[in-house]
C-alpha positions as a LaTeX table, in Angstrom:
\begin{tabular}{lrrr}
\hline
Residue & $x$ (\AA) & $y$ (\AA) & $z$ (\AA) \\
\hline
Unk1 & $-6.69$ & $-43.22$ & 33.40 \\
Unk2 & $-3.58$ & $-43.72$ & 31.44 \\
Unk3 & $-1.23$ & $-40.76$ & 31.16 \\
Unk4 & $-0.69$ & $-39.81$ & 27.51 \\
Unk5 & 2.78 & $-39.18$ & 26.21 \\
Unk6 & 3.36 & $-35.82$ & 24.55 \\
Unk7 & 5.00 & $-35.97$ & 21.20 \\
Unk8 & 6.99 & $-33.02$ & 19.87 \\
Unk9 & 7.92 & $-32.99$ & 16.21 \\
Unk10 & 11.12 & $-31.13$ & 15.49 \\
Unk11 & 10.72 & $-28.21$ & 13.16 \\
Unk12 & 12.39 & $-28.53$ & 9.79 \\
Unk13 & 15.46 & $-26.32$ & 9.31 \\
Unk14 & 13.93 & $-24.20$ & 6.55 \\
Unk15 & 10.85 & $-23.10$ & 8.50 \\
Unk16 & 12.90 & $-22.73$ & 11.68 \\
Unk17 & 15.23 & $-20.37$ & 9.83 \\
Unk18 & 12.47 & $-18.42$ & 8.08 \\
Unk19 & 10.03 & $-18.06$ & 10.96 \\
Unk20 & 12.14 & $-18.19$ & 14.14 \\
Unk21 & 15.71 & $-17.15$ & 13.34 \\
Unk22 & 16.65 & $-13.46$ & 13.42 \\
Unk23 & 19.15 & $-14.11$ & 10.64 \\
Unk24 & 16.14 & $-14.23$ & 8.29 \\
Unk25 & 14.97 & $-10.79$ & 9.44 \\
Unk26 & 16.54 & $-9.08$ & 6.42 \\
Unk27 & 14.30 & $-11.13$ & 4.12 \\
Unk28 & 11.23 & $-10.07$ & 6.09 \\
Unk29 & 12.38 & $-6.45$ & 6.12 \\
Unk30 & 12.28 & $-6.41$ & 2.31 \\
Unk31 & 8.87 & $-8.13$ & 2.25 \\
Unk32 & 7.50 & $-5.80$ & 4.96 \\
Unk33 & 8.63 & $-2.64$ & 3.20 \\
Unk34 & 7.34 & $-3.85$ & $-0.17$ \\
Unk35 & 3.87 & $-4.74$ & 1.16 \\
Unk36 & 3.76 & $-1.70$ & 3.44 \\
Unk37 & 4.69 & 0.66 & 0.62 \\
Unk38 & 1.89 & $-0.66$ & $-1.59$ \\
Unk39 & $-0.65$ & $-0.21$ & 1.23 \\
Unk40 & 0.67 & 3.25 & 2.14 \\
Unk41 & 0.60 & 4.50 & $-1.46$ \\
Unk42 & $-2.91$ & 3.20 & $-1.98$ \\
Unk43 & $-4.15$ & 4.63 & 1.30 \\
Unk44 & $-2.58$ & 8.07 & 0.89 \\
Unk45 & $-4.16$ & 8.34 & $-2.54$ \\
Unk46 & $-7.55$ & 7.60 & $-0.97$ \\
Unk47 & $-7.10$ & 9.88 & 2.07 \\
Unk48 & $-6.56$ & 12.88 & $-0.23$ \\
Unk49 & $-9.29$ & 11.90 & $-2.69$ \\
Unk50 & $-12.58$ & 13.78 & $-2.24$ \\
Unk51 & $-14.59$ & 10.68 & $-3.21$ \\
Unk52 & $-13.03$ & 8.72 & $-0.33$ \\
Unk53 & $-12.65$ & 11.10 & 2.62 \\
Unk54 & $-13.78$ & 14.53 & 1.42 \\
Unk55 & $-17.21$ & 16.07 & 1.06 \\
Unk56 & $-18.16$ & 13.27 & $-1.37$ \\
Unk57 & $-16.90$ & 10.53 & 0.95 \\
Unk58 & $-18.43$ & 7.20 & 0.10 \\
Unk59 & $-18.90$ & 7.91 & $-3.61$ \\
Unk60 & $-15.93$ & 5.79 & $-4.66$ \\
Unk61 & $-16.90$ & 2.93 & $-2.35$ \\
Unk62 & $-20.52$ & 3.06 & $-3.54$ \\
Unk63 & $-19.42$ & 2.72 & $-7.16$ \\
Unk64 & $-17.05$ & $-0.12$ & $-6.29$ \\
Unk65 & $-19.72$ & $-1.95$ & $-4.28$ \\
Unk66 & $-22.37$ & $-1.55$ & $-6.98$ \\
Unk67 & $-19.92$ & $-2.98$ & $-9.52$ \\
Unk68 & $-19.21$ & $-5.95$ & $-7.23$ \\
Unk69 & $-22.92$ & $-6.55$ & $-6.67$ \\
Unk70 & $-23.50$ & $-6.50$ & $-10.43$ \\
Unk71 & $-20.71$ & $-9.06$ & $-10.94$ \\
Unk72 & $-22.67$ & $-11.50$ & $-8.77$ \\
Unk73 & $-25.43$ & $-11.72$ & $-11.34$ \\
Unk74 & $-23.49$ & $-11.23$ & $-14.58$ \\
Unk75 & $-20.10$ & $-12.96$ & $-14.23$ \\
Unk76 & $-20.38$ & $-15.04$ & $-11.06$ \\
Unk77 & $-17.07$ & $-13.50$ & $-9.91$ \\
Unk78 & $-18.81$ & $-12.57$ & $-6.66$ \\
Unk79 & $-20.70$ & $-15.12$ & $-4.58$ \\
Unk80 & $-24.36$ & $-14.42$ & $-3.90$ \\
Unk81 & $-24.02$ & $-14.35$ & $-0.11$ \\
Unk82 & $-21.19$ & $-11.80$ & $-0.37$ \\
Unk83 & $-23.17$ & $-9.65$ & $-2.81$ \\
Unk84 & $-26.05$ & $-9.66$ & $-0.30$ \\
Unk85 & $-23.62$ & $-8.58$ & 2.45 \\
Unk86 & $-22.30$ & $-5.78$ & 0.25 \\
Unk87 & $-25.79$ & $-4.66$ & $-0.74$ \\
Unk88 & $-27.42$ & $-4.71$ & 2.69 \\
Unk89 & $-24.54$ & $-3.89$ & 5.05 \\
Unk90 & $-21.74$ & $-2.14$ & 3.17 \\
Unk91 & $-23.60$ & $-0.06$ & 0.60 \\
Unk92 & $-25.86$ & 1.71 & 3.15 \\
Unk93 & $-22.72$ & 2.48 & 5.18 \\
Unk94 & $-20.48$ & 3.39 & 2.25 \\
Unk95 & $-19.20$ & 6.58 & 3.91 \\
Unk96 & $-18.04$ & 4.70 & 7.00 \\
Unk97 & $-16.40$ & 1.99 & 4.90 \\
Unk98 & $-14.76$ & 4.68 & 2.79 \\
Unk99 & $-12.97$ & 6.13 & 5.82 \\
Unk100 & $-12.16$ & 2.67 & 7.20 \\
Unk101 & $-10.53$ & 1.56 & 3.97 \\
Unk102 & $-8.60$ & 4.79 & 3.34 \\
Unk103 & $-7.18$ & 5.18 & 6.84 \\
Unk104 & $-6.88$ & 1.42 & 7.35 \\
Unk105 & $-4.62$ & 1.15 & 4.31 \\
Unk106 & $-2.44$ & 4.00 & 5.61 \\
Unk107 & $-2.16$ & 2.43 & 9.07 \\
Unk108 & $-1.34$ & $-1.01$ & 7.67 \\
Unk109 & 1.32 & 0.55 & 5.44 \\
Unk110 & 2.92 & 2.54 & 8.27 \\
Unk111 & 2.83 & $-0.44$ & 10.66 \\
Unk112 & 4.56 & $-2.68$ & 8.14 \\
Unk113 & 7.15 & $-0.13$ & 7.03 \\
Unk114 & 8.27 & 0.76 & 10.56 \\
Unk115 & 7.84 & $-2.80$ & 11.83 \\
Unk116 & 5.40 & $-1.95$ & 14.61 \\
Unk117 & 2.91 & $-4.70$ & 15.45 \\
Unk118 & 3.90 & $-6.33$ & 12.18 \\
Unk119 & 1.65 & $-9.37$ & 12.52 \\
Unk120 & $-1.37$ & $-7.24$ & 13.44 \\
Unk121 & $-0.77$ & $-4.89$ & 10.50 \\
Unk122 & $-0.34$ & $-7.88$ & 8.17 \\
Unk123 & $-3.53$ & $-9.42$ & 9.55 \\
Unk124 & $-5.63$ & $-6.33$ & 8.85 \\
Unk125 & $-4.02$ & $-5.97$ & 5.42 \\
Unk126 & $-4.90$ & $-9.57$ & 4.64 \\
Unk127 & $-8.50$ & $-9.01$ & 5.77 \\
Unk128 & $-8.78$ & $-6.13$ & 3.29 \\
Unk129 & $-7.22$ & $-8.32$ & 0.57 \\
Unk130 & $-9.77$ & $-11.05$ & 1.28 \\
Unk131 & $-12.64$ & $-8.55$ & 1.17 \\
Unk132 & $-11.40$ & $-7.21$ & $-2.17$ \\
Unk133 & $-10.97$ & $-10.73$ & $-3.55$ \\
Unk134 & $-14.49$ & $-11.71$ & $-2.47$ \\
Unk135 & $-15.70$ & $-8.58$ & $-4.28$ \\
Unk136 & $-14.16$ & $-9.90$ & $-7.50$ \\
Unk137 & $-11.06$ & $-7.69$ & $-7.63$ \\
Unk138 & $-7.80$ & $-9.48$ & $-8.40$ \\
Unk139 & $-5.07$ & $-6.89$ & $-9.17$ \\
Unk140 & $-2.33$ & $-7.19$ & $-6.50$ \\
Unk141 & $-4.59$ & $-8.77$ & $-3.86$ \\
Unk142 & $-3.50$ & $-12.43$ & $-4.22$ \\
Unk143 & 0.18 & $-11.46$ & $-4.04$ \\
Unk144 & $-0.33$ & $-9.16$ & $-1.05$ \\
Unk145 & $-2.46$ & $-11.77$ & 0.71 \\
Unk146 & 0.23 & $-14.43$ & 0.31 \\
Unk147 & 2.98 & $-12.10$ & 1.55 \\
Unk148 & 0.82 & $-10.98$ & 4.49 \\
Unk149 & 0.22 & $-14.59$ & 5.52 \\
Unk150 & 3.96 & $-15.22$ & 5.42 \\
Unk151 & 4.57 & $-12.09$ & 7.51 \\
Unk152 & 2.07 & $-13.33$ & 10.08 \\
Unk153 & 3.81 & $-16.70$ & 10.22 \\
Unk154 & 7.15 & $-14.95$ & 10.67 \\
Unk155 & 5.85 & $-12.53$ & 13.29 \\
Unk156 & 8.63 & $-13.34$ & 15.78 \\
Unk157 & 11.35 & $-12.16$ & 13.41 \\
Unk158 & 9.53 & $-10.10$ & 10.75 \\
Unk159 & 9.76 & $-6.93$ & 12.85 \\
Unk160 & 13.32 & $-7.53$ & 14.08 \\
Unk161 & 14.60 & $-4.64$ & 11.96 \\
Unk162 & 11.81 & $-2.41$ & 13.16 \\
Unk163 & 10.09 & $-1.29$ & 16.34 \\
Unk164 & 8.79 & $-4.77$ & 17.18 \\
Unk165 & 12.30 & $-5.72$ & 18.28 \\
Unk166 & 11.87 & $-3.53$ & 21.36 \\
Unk167 & 8.11 & $-3.02$ & 21.68 \\
Unk168 & 7.18 & $-6.71$ & 21.83 \\
Unk169 & 9.75 & $-7.34$ & 24.57 \\
Unk170 & 8.52 & $-4.31$ & 26.56 \\
Unk171 & 4.90 & $-5.42$ & 26.27 \\
Unk172 & 5.79 & $-8.96$ & 27.28 \\
Unk173 & 5.66 & $-11.76$ & 24.79 \\
Unk174 & 4.10 & $-15.15$ & 25.41 \\
Unk175 & 7.45 & $-16.91$ & 25.62 \\
Unk176 & 9.09 & $-14.71$ & 28.26 \\
Unk177 & 12.72 & $-13.72$ & 28.23 \\
Unk178 & 15.08 & $-14.67$ & 25.42 \\
Unk179 & 18.30 & $-16.54$ & 26.17 \\
Unk180 & 21.02 & $-17.63$ & 23.76 \\
Unk181 & 22.68 & $-21.03$ & 23.64 \\
Unk182 & 26.25 & $-21.71$ & 22.60 \\
Unk183 & 24.99 & $-23.40$ & 19.41 \\
Unk184 & 23.88 & $-19.96$ & 18.22 \\
Unk185 & 20.17 & $-20.80$ & 18.50 \\
Unk186 & 17.63 & $-18.92$ & 20.52 \\
Unk187 & 15.75 & $-20.61$ & 23.35 \\
Unk188 & 12.70 & $-19.17$ & 25.02 \\
Unk189 & 12.58 & $-19.55$ & 28.79 \\
Unk190 & 9.26 & $-19.46$ & 30.57 \\
\hline
\end{tabular}
């Protein structure tokens, strides 16, 4: 068998700066705090709302889900398969989903604001955005989804001004120890 040559394409300077260079960390700090604040505000509102986590937990989610299910037949804003999922899985478990959404939004917000497990927090935030979008709700979801995707792409530097700067190194990252070159670029040694 013939040995295949590996080809490595150099990264363009813009994406290298944005997603791998700690000098871009200030940009991601602003994005992180903005997205995190929106999630935290939304979640705190729900945590202290009786229809989300109180004695009437699940009432708000039930109303939201019924509205989304209705959209499937009236406006086609919700796909049929997703309406079936909402009707047969989510609606019967509205109380559980109510707690998951309320506390999930708070945890995503806190994780992004303090920069702890930034990519994981952004991932779970984006999953909620996708669920809301599939349910026919636009509002801030497209914007938050886009910013969350960018935060996930920038995971190596997005939490630099946060707890990730120390936590990820303590936990051990896939690339090993970080060493600096004279050219002021960072190289990852295995």
